[in-house]
mmCIF file of C-alpha atoms in Angstrom:
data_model
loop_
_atom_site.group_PDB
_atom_site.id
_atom_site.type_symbol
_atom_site.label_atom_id
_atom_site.label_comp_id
_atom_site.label_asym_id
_atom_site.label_seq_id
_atom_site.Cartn_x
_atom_site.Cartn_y
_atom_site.Cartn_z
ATOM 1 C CA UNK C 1 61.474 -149.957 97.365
ATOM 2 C CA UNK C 2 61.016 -151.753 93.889
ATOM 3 C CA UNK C 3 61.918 -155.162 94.526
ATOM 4 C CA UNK C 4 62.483 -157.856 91.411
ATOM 5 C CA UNK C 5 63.107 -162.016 91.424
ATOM 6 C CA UNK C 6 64.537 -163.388 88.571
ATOM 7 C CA UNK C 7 62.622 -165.758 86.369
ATOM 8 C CA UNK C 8 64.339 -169.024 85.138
ATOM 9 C CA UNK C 9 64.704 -169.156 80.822
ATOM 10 C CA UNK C 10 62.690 -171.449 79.201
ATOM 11 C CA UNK C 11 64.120 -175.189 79.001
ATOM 12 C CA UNK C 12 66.125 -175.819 76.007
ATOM 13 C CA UNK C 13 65.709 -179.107 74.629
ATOM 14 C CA UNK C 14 68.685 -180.858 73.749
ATOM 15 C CA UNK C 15 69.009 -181.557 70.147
ATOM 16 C CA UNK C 16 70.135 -185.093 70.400
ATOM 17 C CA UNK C 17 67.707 -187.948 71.746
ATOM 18 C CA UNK C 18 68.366 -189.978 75.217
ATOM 19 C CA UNK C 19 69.054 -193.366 72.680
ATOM 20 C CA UNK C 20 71.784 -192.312 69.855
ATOM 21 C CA UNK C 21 72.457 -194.633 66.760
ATOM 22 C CA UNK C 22 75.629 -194.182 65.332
ATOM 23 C CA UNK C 23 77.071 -195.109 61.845
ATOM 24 C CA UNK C 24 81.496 -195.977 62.611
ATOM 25 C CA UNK C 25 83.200 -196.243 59.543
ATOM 26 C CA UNK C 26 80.061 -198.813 58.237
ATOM 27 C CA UNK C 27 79.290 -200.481 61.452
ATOM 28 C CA UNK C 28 75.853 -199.308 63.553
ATOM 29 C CA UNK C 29 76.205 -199.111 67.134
ATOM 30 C CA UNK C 30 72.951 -197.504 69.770
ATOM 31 C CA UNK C 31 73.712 -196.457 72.802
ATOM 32 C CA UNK C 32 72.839 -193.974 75.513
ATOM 33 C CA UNK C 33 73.456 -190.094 75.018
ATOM 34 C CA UNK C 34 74.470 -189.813 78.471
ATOM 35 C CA UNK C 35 77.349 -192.699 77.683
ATOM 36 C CA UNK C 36 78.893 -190.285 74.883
ATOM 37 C CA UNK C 37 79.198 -187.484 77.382
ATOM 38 C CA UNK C 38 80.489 -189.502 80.130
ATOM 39 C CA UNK C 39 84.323 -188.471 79.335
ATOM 40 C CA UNK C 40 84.180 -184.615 79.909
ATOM 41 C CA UNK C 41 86.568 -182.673 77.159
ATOM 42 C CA UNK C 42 86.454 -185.734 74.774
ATOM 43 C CA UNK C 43 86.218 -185.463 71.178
ATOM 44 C CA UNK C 44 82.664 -187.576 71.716
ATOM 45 C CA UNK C 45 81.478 -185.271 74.192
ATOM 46 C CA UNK C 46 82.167 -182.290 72.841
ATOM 47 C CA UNK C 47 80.406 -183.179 69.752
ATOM 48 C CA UNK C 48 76.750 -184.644 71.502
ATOM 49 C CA UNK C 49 77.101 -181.842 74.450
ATOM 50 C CA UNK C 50 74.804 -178.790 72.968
ATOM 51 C CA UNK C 51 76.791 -176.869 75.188
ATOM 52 C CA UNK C 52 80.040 -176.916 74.214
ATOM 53 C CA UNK C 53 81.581 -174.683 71.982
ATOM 54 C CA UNK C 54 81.087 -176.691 68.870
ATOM 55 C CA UNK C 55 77.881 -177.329 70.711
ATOM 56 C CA UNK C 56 75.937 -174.033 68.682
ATOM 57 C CA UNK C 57 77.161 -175.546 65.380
ATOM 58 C CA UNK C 58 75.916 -179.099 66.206
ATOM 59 C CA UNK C 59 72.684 -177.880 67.089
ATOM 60 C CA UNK C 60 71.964 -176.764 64.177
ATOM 61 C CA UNK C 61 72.295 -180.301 62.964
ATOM 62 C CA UNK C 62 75.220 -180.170 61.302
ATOM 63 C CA UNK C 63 76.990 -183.387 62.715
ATOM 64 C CA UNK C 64 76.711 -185.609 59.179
ATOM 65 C CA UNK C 65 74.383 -187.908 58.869
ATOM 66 C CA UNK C 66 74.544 -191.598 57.100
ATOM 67 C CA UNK C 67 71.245 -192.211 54.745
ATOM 68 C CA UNK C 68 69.469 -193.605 57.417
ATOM 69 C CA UNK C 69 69.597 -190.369 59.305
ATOM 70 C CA UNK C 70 72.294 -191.998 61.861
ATOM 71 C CA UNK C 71 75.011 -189.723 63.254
ATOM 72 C CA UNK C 72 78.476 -190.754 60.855
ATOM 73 C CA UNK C 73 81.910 -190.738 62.446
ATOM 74 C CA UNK C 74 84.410 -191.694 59.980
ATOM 75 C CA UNK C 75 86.305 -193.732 62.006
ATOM 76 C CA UNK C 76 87.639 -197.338 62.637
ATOM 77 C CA UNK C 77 84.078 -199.294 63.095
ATOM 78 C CA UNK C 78 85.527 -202.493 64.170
ATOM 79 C CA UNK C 79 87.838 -200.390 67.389
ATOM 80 C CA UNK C 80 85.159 -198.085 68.596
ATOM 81 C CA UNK C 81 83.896 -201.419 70.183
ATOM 82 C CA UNK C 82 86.294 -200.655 72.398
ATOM 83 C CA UNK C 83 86.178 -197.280 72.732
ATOM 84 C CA UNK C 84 82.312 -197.377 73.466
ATOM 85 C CA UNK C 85 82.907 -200.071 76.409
ATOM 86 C CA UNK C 86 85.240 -198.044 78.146
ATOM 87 C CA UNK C 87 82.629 -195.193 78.022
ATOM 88 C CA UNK C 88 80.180 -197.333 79.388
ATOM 89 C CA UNK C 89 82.688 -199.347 82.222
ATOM 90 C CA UNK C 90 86.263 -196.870 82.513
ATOM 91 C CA UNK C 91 87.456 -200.315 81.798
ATOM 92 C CA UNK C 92 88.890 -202.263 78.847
ATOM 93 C CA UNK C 93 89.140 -205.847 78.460
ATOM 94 C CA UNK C 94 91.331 -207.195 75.427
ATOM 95 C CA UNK C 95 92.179 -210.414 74.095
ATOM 96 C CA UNK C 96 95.191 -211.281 75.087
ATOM 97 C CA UNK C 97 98.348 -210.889 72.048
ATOM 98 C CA UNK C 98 95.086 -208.670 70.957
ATOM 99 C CA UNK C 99 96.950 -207.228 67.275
ATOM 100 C CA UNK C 100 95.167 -203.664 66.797
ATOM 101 C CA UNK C 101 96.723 -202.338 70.199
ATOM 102 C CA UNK C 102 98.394 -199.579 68.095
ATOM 103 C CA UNK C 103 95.451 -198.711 65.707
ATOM 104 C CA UNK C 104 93.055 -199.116 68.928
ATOM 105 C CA UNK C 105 95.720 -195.731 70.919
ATOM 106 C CA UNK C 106 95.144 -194.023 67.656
ATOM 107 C CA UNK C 107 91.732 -194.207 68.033
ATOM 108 C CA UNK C 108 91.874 -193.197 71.583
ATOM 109 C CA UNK C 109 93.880 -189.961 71.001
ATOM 110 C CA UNK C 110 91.629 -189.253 68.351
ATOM 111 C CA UNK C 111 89.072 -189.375 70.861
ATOM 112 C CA UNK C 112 91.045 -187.441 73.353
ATOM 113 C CA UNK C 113 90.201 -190.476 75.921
ATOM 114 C CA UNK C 114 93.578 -189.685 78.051
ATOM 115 C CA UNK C 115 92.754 -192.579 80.442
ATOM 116 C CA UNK C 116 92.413 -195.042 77.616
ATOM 117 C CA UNK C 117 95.660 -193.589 75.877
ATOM 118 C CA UNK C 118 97.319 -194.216 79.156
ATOM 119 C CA UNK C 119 96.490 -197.935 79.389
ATOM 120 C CA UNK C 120 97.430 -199.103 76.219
ATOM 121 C CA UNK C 121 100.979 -197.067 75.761
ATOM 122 C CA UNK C 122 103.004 -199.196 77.464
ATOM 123 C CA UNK C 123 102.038 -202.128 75.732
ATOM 124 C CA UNK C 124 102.354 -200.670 72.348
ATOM 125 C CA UNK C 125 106.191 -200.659 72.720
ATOM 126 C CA UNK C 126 106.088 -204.449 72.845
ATOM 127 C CA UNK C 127 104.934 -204.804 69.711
ATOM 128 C CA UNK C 128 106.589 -205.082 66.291
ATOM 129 C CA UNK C 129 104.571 -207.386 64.679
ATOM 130 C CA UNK C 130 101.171 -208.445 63.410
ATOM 131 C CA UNK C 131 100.788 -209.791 67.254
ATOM 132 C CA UNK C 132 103.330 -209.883 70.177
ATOM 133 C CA UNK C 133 105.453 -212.285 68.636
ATOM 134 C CA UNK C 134 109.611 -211.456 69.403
ATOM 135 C CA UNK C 135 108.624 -209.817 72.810
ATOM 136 C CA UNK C 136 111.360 -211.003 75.501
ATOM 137 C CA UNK C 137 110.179 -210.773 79.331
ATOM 138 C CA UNK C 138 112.635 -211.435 81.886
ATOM 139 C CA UNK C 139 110.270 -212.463 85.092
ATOM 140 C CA UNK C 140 111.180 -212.356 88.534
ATOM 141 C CA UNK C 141 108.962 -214.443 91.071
ATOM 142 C CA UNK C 142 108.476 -212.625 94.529
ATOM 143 C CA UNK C 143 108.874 -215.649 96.559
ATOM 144 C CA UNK C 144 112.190 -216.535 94.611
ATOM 145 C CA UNK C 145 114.086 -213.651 94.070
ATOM 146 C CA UNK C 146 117.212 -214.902 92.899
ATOM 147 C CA UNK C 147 115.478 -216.946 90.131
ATOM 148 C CA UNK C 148 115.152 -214.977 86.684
ATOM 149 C CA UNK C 149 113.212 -216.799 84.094
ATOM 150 C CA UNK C 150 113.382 -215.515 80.200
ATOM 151 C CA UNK C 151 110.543 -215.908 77.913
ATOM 152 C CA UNK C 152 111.487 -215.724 74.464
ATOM 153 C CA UNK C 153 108.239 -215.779 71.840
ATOM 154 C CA UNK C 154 108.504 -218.361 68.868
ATOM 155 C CA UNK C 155 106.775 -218.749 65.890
ATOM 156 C CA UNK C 156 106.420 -223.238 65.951
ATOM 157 C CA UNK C 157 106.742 -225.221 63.033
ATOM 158 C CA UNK C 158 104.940 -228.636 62.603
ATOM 159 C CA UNK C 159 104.793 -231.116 59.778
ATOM 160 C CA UNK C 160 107.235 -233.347 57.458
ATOM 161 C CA UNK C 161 110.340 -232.151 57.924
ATOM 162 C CA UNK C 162 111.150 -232.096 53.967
ATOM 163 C CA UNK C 163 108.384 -229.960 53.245
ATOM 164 C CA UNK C 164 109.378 -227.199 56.915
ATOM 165 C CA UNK C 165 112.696 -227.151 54.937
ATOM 166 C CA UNK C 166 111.533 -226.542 51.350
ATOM 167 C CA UNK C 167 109.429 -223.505 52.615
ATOM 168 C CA UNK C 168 112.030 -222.140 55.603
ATOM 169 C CA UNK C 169 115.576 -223.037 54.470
ATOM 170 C CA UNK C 170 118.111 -222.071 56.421
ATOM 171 C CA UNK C 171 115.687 -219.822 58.586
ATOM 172 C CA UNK C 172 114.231 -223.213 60.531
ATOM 173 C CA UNK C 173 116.124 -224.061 63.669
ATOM 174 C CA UNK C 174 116.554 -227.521 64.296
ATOM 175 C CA UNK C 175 118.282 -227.914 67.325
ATOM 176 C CA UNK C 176 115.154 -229.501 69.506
ATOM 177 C CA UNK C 177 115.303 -232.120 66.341
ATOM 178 C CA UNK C 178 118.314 -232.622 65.224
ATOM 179 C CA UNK C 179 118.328 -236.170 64.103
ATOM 180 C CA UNK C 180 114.906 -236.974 62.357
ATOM 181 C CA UNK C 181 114.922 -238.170 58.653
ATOM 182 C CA UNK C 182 113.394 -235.826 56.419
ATOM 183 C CA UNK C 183 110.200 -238.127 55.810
ATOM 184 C CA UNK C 184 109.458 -237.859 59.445
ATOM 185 C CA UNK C 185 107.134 -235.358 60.986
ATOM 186 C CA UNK C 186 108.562 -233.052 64.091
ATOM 187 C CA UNK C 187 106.493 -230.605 66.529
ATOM 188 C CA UNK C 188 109.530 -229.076 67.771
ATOM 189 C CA UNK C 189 111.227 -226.846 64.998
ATOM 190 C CA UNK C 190 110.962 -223.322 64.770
ATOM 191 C CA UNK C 191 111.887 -220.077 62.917
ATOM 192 C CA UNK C 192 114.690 -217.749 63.757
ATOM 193 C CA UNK C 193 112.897 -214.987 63.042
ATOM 194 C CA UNK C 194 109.729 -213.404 64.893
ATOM 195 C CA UNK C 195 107.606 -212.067 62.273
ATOM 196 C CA UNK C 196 104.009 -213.838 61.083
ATOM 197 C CA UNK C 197 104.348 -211.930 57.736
ATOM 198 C CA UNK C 198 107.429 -213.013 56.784
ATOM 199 C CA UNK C 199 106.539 -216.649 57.422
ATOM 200 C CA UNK C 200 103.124 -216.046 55.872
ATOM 201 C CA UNK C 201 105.073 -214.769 52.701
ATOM 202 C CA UNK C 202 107.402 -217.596 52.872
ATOM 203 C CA UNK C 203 104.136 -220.514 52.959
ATOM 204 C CA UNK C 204 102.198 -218.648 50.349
ATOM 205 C CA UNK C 205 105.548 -218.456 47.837
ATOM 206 C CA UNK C 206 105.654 -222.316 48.488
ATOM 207 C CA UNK C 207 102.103 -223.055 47.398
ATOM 208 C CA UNK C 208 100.716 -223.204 50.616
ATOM 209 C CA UNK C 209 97.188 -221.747 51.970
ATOM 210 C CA UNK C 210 95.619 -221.159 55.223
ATOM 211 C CA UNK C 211 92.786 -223.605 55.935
ATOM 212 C CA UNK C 212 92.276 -223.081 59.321
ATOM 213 C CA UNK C 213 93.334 -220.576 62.052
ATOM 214 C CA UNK C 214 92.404 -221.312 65.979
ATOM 215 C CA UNK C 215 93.786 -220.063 69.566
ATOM 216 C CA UNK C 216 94.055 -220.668 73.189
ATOM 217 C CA UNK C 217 93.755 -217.334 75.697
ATOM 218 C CA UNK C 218 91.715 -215.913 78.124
ATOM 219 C CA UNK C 219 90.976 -211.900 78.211
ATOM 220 C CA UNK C 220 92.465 -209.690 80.757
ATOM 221 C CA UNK C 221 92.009 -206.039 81.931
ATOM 222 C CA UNK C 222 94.717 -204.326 80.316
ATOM 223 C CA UNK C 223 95.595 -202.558 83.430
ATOM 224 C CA UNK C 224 95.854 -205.973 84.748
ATOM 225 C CA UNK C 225 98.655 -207.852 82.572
ATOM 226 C CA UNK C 226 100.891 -210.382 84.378
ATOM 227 C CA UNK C 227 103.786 -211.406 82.232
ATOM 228 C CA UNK C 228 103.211 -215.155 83.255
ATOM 229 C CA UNK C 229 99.887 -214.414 82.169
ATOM 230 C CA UNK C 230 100.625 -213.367 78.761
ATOM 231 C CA UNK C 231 102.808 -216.047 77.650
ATOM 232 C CA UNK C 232 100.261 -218.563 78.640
ATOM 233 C CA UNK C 233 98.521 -218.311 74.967
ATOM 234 C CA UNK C 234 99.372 -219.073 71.700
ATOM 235 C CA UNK C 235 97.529 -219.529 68.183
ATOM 236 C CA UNK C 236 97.833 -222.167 65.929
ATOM 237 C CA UNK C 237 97.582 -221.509 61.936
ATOM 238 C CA UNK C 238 97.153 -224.826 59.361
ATOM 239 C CA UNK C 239 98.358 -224.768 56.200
ATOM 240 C CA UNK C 240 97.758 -226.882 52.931
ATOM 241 C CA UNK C 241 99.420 -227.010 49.655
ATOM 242 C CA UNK C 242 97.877 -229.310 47.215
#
């Protein structure tokens, strides 16, 4: 009898190269095709796989193009950082009291990156603020179980006491320094309310400009957060009025 073997289709290339640039919202970033398909069913797979189903349109070279014939997503440049490490690692590190956590799940679910979504959820909720200030923690140690510790943020105010009054009013608690003169300079004040804007507004109302902005933290693995951990940081903003 007639007997028949089947013979393999030609190879089709794929349309995209093995070294991608990319053009995010302004900012270039290169890295490996095989990186952008690494999360099957992402947004960023679906669009560089040539065979998925919006594979035949891309093909065809309709993914836009910047004027330097890199592949434009018109998204945040500055977070797909981010997003491209955890391609490359299934890991992301963040500074800690990092202030885009909220943009940075946005970006994620835009990217359909359910992992990444998952890991920074629950540390949205802590947020209300331009970082994690007005976050409460109550700890509990293992080895001392009957000890509670609560961690209240603060927003610190340093400088002549006269001038923390001018600018904060009746917003400044004094209680840590009650009894300084008003020429004197104190460390220990602070604000009764949790917000950076609102003391930002308050300074730049009063005259007063930042000259100088610096912190102390380490970076962590957000699936790694230790409350102790996080409260061990802070950042430190100078002002000057002339």
């Amino acid at each position: 009898g007639a007997s028949s073997a089947a013979t393999p289709g030609p190879c089709v290339p794929s349309p995209f190269p093995e070294v991608v640039e990319l053009n995010v919202g302004g900012q270039v970033y290169v890295t490996k095709h095989s990186t952008l398909l690494s999360v099957p069913d992402s947004t960023l797979a679906s669009m560089f796989s040539p065979s998925s189903p919006r594979g035949g349109a891309r093909r065809r070279g309709e993914l836009p193009r910047d004027s330097r014939a890199r592949f434009f997503i018109d998204r945040d440049g500055f977070l797909f950082r981010y997003v491209l490490d955890y391609l490359r690692d299934k890991q992301l590190a963040l500074p800690e009291h990092f202030p885009e956590k909220e943009r940075l799940l946005r970006e994620a679910e835009y990217f359909q990156l359910t992992d990444l979504v998952k890991l920074l959820s629950p540390k949205v909720t802590k947020q209300n603020s331009l970082n994690d200030e007005g976050c409460q923690s109550d700890l509990e140690d293992n080895n001392q179980a009957d000890a509670k510790f609560r961690r209240v943020a603060r927003i610190m105010v340093c400088g002549r006491i006269a001038l923390a009054k001018e600018v904060f009013g009746d917003t400044l608690n004094e209680s840590r320094d009650p009894d300084r003169p008003p020429e004197k300079y104190t460390s220990r004040f602070y604000l009764k309310f949790t917000y950076l804007e609102q003391a930002f507004d308050r300074l730049s109302e009063a005259g007063f400009h930042m000259v100088a902005c610096n912190s102390s933290g380490t970076a962590a693995f957000v699936n790694q957060y230790r409350d102790d951990k996080i409260w061990s940081s802070y950042t430190e903003y100078i002002f000057f009025r002339k």
